[in-house]
Backbone as JSON Lines, residues from 0, in Angstrom:
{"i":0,"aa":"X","n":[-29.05,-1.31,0.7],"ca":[-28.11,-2.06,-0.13],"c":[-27.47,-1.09,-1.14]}
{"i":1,"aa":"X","n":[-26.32,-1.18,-0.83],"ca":[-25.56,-0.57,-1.75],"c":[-25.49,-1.12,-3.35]}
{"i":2,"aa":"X","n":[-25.68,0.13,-4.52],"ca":[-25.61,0.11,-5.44],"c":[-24.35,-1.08,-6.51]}
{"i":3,"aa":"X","n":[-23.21,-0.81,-5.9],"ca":[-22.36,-1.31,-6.19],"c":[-22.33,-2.8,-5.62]}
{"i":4,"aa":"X","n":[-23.32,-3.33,-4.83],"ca":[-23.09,-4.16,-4.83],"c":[-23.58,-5.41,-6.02]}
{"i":5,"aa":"X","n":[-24.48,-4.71,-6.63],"ca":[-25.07,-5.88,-7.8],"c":[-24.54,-5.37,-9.19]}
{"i":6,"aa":"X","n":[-23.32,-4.4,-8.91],"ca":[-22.26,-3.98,-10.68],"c":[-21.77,-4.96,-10.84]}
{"i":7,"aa":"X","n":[-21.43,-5.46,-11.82],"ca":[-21.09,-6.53,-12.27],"c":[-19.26,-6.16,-12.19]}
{"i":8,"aa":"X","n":[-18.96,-7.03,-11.61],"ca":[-17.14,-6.93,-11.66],"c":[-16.47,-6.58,-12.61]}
{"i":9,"aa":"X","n":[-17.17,-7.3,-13.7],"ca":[-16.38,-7.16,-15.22],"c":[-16.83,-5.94,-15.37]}
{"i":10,"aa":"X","n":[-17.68,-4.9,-15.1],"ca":[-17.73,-3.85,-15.53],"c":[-16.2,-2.66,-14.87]}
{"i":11,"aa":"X","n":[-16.26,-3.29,-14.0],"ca":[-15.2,-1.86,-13.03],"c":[-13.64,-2.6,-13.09]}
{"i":12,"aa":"X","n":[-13.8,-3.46,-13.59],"ca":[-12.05,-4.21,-13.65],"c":[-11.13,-3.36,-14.75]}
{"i":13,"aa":"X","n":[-11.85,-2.82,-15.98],"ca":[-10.93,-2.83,-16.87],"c":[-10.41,-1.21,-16.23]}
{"i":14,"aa":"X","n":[-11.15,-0.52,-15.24],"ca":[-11.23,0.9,-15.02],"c":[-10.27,0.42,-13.6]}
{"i":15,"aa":"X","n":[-9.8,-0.16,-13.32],"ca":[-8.73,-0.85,-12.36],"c":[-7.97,-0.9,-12.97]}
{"i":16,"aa":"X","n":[-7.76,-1.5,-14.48],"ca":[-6.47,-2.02,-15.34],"c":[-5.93,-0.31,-15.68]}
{"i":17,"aa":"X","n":[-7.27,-0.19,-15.82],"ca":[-6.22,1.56,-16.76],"c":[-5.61,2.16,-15.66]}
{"i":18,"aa":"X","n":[-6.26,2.48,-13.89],"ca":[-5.23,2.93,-12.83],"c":[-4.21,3.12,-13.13]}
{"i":19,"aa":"X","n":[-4.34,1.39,-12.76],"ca":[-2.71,0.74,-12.42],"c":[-1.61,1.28,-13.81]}
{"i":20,"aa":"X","n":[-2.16,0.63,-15.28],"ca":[-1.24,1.31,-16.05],"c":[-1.03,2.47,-16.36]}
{"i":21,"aa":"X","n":[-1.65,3.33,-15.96],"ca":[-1.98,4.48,-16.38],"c":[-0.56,4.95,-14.97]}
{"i":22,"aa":"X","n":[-0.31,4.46,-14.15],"ca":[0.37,4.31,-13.42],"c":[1.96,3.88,-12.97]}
{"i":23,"aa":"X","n":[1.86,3.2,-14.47],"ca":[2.95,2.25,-14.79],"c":[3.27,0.61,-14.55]}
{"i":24,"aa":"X","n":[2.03,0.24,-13.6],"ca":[2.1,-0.96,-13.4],"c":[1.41,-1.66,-14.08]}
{"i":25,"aa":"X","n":[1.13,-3.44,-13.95],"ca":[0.74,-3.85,-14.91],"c":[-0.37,-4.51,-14.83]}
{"i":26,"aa":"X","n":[-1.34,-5.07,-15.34],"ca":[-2.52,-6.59,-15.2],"c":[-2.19,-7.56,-14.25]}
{"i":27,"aa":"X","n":[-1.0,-7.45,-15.14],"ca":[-0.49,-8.89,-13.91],"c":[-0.45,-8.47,-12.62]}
{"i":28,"aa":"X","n":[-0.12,-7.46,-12.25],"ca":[0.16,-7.2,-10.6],"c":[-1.08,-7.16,-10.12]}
{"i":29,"aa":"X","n":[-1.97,-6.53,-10.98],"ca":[-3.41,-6.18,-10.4],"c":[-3.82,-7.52,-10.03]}
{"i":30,"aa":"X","n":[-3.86,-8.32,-11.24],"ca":[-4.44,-9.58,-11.36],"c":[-3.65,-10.13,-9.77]}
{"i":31,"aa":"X","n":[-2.61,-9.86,-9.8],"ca":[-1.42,-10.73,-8.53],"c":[-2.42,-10.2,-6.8]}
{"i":32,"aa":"X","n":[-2.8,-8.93,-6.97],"ca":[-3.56,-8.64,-5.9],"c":[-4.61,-9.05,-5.77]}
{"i":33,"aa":"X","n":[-5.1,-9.26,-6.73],"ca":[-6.43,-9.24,-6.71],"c":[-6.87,-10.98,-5.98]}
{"i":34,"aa":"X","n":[-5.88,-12.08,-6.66],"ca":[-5.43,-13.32,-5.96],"c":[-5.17,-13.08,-4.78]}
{"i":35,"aa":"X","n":[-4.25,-11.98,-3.89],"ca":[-4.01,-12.07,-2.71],"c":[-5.33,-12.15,-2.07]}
{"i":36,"aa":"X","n":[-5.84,-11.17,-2.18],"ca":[-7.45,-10.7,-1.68],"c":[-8.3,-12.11,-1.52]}
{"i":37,"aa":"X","n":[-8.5,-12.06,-3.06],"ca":[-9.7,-13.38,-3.0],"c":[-9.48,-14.67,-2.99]}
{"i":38,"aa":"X","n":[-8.17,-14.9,-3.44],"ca":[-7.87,-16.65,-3.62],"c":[-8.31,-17.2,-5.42]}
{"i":39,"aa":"X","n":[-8.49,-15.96,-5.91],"ca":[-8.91,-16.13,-7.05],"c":[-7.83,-16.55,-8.12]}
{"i":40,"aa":"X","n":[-7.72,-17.59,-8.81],"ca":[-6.2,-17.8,-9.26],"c":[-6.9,-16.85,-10.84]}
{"i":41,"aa":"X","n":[-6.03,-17.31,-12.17],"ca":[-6.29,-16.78,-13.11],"c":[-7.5,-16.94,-13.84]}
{"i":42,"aa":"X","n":[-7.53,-18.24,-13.84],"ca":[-8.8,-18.59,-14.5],"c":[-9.88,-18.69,-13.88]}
{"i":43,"aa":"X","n":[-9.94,-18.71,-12.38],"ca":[-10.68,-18.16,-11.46],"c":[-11.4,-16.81,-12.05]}
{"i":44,"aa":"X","n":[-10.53,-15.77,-11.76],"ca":[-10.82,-14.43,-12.39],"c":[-11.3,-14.4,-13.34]}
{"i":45,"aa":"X","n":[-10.9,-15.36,-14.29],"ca":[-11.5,-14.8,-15.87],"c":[-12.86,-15.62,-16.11]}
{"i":46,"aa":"X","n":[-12.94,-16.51,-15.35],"ca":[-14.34,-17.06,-14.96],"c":[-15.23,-16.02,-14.69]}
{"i":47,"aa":"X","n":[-14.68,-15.41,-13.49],"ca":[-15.69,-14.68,-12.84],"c":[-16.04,-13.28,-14.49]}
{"i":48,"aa":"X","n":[-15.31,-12.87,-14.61],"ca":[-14.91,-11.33,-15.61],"c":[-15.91,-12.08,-17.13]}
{"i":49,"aa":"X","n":[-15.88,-13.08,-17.23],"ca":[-16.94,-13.83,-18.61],"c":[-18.11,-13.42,-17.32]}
{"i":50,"aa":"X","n":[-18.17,-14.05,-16.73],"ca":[-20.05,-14.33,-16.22],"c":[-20.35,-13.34,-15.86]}
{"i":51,"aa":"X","n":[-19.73,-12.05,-15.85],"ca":[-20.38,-10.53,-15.4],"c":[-21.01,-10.97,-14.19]}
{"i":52,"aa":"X","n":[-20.09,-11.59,-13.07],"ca":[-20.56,-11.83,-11.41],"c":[-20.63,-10.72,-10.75]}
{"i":53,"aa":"X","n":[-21.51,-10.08,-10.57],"ca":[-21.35,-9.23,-8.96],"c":[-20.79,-9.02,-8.21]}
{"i":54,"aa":"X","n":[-20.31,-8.13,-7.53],"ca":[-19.39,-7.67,-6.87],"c":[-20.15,-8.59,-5.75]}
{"i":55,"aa":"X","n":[-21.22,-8.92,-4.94],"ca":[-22.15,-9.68,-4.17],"c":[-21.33,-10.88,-4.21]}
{"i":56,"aa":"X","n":[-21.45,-11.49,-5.26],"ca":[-21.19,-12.88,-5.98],"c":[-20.2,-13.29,-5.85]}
{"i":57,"aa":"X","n":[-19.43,-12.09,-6.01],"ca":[-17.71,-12.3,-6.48],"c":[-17.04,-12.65,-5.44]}
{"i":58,"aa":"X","n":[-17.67,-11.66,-4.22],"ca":[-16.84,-11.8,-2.59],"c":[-17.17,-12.84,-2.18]}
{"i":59,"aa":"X","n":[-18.36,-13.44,-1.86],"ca":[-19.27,-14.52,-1.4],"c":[-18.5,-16.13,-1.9]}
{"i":60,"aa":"X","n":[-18.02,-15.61,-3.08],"ca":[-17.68,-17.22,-3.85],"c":[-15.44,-17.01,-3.28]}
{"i":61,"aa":"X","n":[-15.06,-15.81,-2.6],"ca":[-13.56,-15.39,-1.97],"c":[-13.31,-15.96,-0.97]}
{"i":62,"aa":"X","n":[-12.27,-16.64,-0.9],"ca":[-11.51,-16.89,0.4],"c":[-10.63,-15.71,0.59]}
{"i":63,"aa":"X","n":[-11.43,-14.81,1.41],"ca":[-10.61,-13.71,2.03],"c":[-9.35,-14.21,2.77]}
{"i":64,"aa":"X","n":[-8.43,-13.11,2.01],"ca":[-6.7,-13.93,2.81],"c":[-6.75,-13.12,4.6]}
{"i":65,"aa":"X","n":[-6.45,-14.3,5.24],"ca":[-6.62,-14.06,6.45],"c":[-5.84,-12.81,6.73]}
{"i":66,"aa":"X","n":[-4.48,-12.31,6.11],"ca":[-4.3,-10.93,6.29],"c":[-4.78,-9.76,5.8]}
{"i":67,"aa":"X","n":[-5.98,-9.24,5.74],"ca":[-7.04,-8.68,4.83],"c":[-7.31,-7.63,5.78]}
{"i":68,"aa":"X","n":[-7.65,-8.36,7.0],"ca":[-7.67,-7.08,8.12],"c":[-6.87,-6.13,8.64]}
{"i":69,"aa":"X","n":[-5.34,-6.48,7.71],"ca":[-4.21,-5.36,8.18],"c":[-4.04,-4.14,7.03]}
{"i":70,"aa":"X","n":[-5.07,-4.03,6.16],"ca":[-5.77,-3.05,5.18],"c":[-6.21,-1.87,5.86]}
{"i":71,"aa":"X","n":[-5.44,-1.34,6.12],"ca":[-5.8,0.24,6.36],"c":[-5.8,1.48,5.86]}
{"i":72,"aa":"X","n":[-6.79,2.26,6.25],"ca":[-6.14,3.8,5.57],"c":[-7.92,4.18,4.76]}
{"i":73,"aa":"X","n":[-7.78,5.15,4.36],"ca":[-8.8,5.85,3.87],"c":[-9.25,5.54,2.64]}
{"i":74,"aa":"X","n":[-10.41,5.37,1.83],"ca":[-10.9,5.24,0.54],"c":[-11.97,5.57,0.51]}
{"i":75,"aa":"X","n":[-12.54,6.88,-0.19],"ca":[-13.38,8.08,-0.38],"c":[-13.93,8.62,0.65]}
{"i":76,"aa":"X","n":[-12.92,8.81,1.61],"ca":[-12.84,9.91,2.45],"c":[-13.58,8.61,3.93]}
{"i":77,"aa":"X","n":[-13.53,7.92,3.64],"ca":[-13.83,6.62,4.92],"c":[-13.16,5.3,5.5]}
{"i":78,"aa":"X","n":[-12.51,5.51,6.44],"ca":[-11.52,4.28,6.79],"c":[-12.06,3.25,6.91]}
{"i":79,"aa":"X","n":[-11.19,2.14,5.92],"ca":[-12.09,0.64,5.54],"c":[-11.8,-0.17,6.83]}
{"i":80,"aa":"X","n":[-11.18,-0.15,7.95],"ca":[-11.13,-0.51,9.01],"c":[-12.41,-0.23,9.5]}
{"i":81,"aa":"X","n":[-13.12,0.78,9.61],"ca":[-14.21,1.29,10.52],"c":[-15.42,0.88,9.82]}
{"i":82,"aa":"X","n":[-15.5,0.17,8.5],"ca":[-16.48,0.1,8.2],"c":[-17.69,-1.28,8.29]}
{"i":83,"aa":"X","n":[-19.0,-0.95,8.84],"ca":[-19.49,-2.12,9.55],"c":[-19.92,-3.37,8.43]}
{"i":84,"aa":"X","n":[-20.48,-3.13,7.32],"ca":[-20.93,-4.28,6.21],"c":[-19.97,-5.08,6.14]}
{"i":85,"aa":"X","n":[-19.68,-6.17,5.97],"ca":[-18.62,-7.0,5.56],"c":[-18.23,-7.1,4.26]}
{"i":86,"aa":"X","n":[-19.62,-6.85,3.16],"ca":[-19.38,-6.92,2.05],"c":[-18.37,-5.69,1.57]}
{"i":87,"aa":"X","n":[-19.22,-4.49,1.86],"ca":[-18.6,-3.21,1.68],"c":[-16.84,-2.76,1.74]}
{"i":88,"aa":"X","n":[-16.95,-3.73,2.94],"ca":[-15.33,-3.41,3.74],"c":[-14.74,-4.02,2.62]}
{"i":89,"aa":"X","n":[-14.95,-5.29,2.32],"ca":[-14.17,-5.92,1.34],"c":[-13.79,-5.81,0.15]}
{"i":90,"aa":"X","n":[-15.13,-4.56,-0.46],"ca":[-15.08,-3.74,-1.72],"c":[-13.96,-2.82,-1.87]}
{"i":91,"aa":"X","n":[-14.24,-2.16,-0.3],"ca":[-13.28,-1.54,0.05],"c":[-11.71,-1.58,-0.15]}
{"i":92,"aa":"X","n":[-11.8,-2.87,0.87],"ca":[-9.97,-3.27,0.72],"c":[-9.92,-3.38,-0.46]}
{"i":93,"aa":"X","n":[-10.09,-4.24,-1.61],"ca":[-9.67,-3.73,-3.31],"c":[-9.58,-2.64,-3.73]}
{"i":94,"aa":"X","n":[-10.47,-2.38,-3.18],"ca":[-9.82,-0.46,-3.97],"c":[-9.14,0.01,-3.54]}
{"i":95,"aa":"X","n":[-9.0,-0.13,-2.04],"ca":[-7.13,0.15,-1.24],"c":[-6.06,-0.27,-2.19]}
{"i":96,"aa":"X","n":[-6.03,-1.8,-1.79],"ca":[-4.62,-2.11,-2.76],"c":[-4.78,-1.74,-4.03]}
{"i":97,"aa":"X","n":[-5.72,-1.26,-4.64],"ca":[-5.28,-1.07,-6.14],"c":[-4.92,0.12,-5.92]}
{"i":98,"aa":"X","n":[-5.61,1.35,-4.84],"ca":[-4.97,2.55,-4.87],"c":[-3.6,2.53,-4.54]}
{"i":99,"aa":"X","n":[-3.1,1.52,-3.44],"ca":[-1.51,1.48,-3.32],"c":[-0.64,0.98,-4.29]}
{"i":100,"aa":"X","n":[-1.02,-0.24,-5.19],"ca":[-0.69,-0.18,-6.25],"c":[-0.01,0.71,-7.38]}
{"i":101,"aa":"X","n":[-0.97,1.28,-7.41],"ca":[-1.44,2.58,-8.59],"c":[-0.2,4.12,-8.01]}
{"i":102,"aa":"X","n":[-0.27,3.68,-7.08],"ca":[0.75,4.75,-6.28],"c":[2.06,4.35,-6.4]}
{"i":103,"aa":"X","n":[2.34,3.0,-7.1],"ca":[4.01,2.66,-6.79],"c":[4.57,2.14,-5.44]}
{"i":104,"aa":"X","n":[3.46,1.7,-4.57],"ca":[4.19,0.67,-3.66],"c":[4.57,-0.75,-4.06]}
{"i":105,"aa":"X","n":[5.46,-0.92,-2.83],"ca":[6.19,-2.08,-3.6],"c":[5.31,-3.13,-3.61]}
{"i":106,"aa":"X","n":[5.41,-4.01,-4.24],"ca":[4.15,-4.82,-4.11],"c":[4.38,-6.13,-2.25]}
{"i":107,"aa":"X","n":[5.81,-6.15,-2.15],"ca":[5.52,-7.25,-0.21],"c":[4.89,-5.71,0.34]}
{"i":108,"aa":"X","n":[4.72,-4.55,0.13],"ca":[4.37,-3.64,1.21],"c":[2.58,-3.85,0.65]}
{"i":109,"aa":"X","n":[2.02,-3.91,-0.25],"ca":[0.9,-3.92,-0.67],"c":[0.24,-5.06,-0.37]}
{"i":110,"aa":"X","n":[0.72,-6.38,-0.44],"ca":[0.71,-7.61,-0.04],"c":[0.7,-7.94,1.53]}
{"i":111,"aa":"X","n":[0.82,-6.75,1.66],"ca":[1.24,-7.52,3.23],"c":[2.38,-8.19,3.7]}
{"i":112,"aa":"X","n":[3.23,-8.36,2.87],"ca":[4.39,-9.46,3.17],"c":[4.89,-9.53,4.69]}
């Protein structure tokens, strides 16, 4: 079992927020992905970000958006396509789109549109 899986979300979100701005983009977009992903609306999220839920917790309680599987490409040196955990993969794909994010894609190309 991976380590990261019992970090608490609220710990690694705000280190997502600085990315993205640090990037030029904003909360909101993050926040906007982060809904695509999980189905998590706002107060969803900020539910979860008070109760210091688990990354475990966090996915488990997600309606993964059925286009989730068209997430490709590399994140720390391992393609989240190839990867067998379900949980993991899904850790994964967030840190994709926030890396595409964070890079200045447009957000229908990040989205999937």
């Amino acid at each position: 079992m991976s380590r990261i899986f019992t970090t608490s979300f609220a710990s690694v979100y705000p280190l997502y927020v600085t990315k993205v701005e640090r990037k030029g983009r904003t909360k909101d977009e993050l926040d906007e992905v982060i809904e695509w992903l999980t189905g998590f609306d706002d107060s969803t999220l900020s539910d979860h970000l008070a109760a210091g839920t688990t990354f475990e917790d966090f996915f488990a309680e997600a309606r993964l958006n059925p286009h989730a599987s068209q997430i490709k490409g590399v994140v720390c040196g391992v393609r989240v396509e190839e990867i067998d955990d379900p949980l993991m993969q899904q850790i994964r794909y967030l840190d994709k789109l926030v890396d595409e994010l964070a890079r200045g894609k447009s957000m229908d190309k990040v989205l999937r549109a």
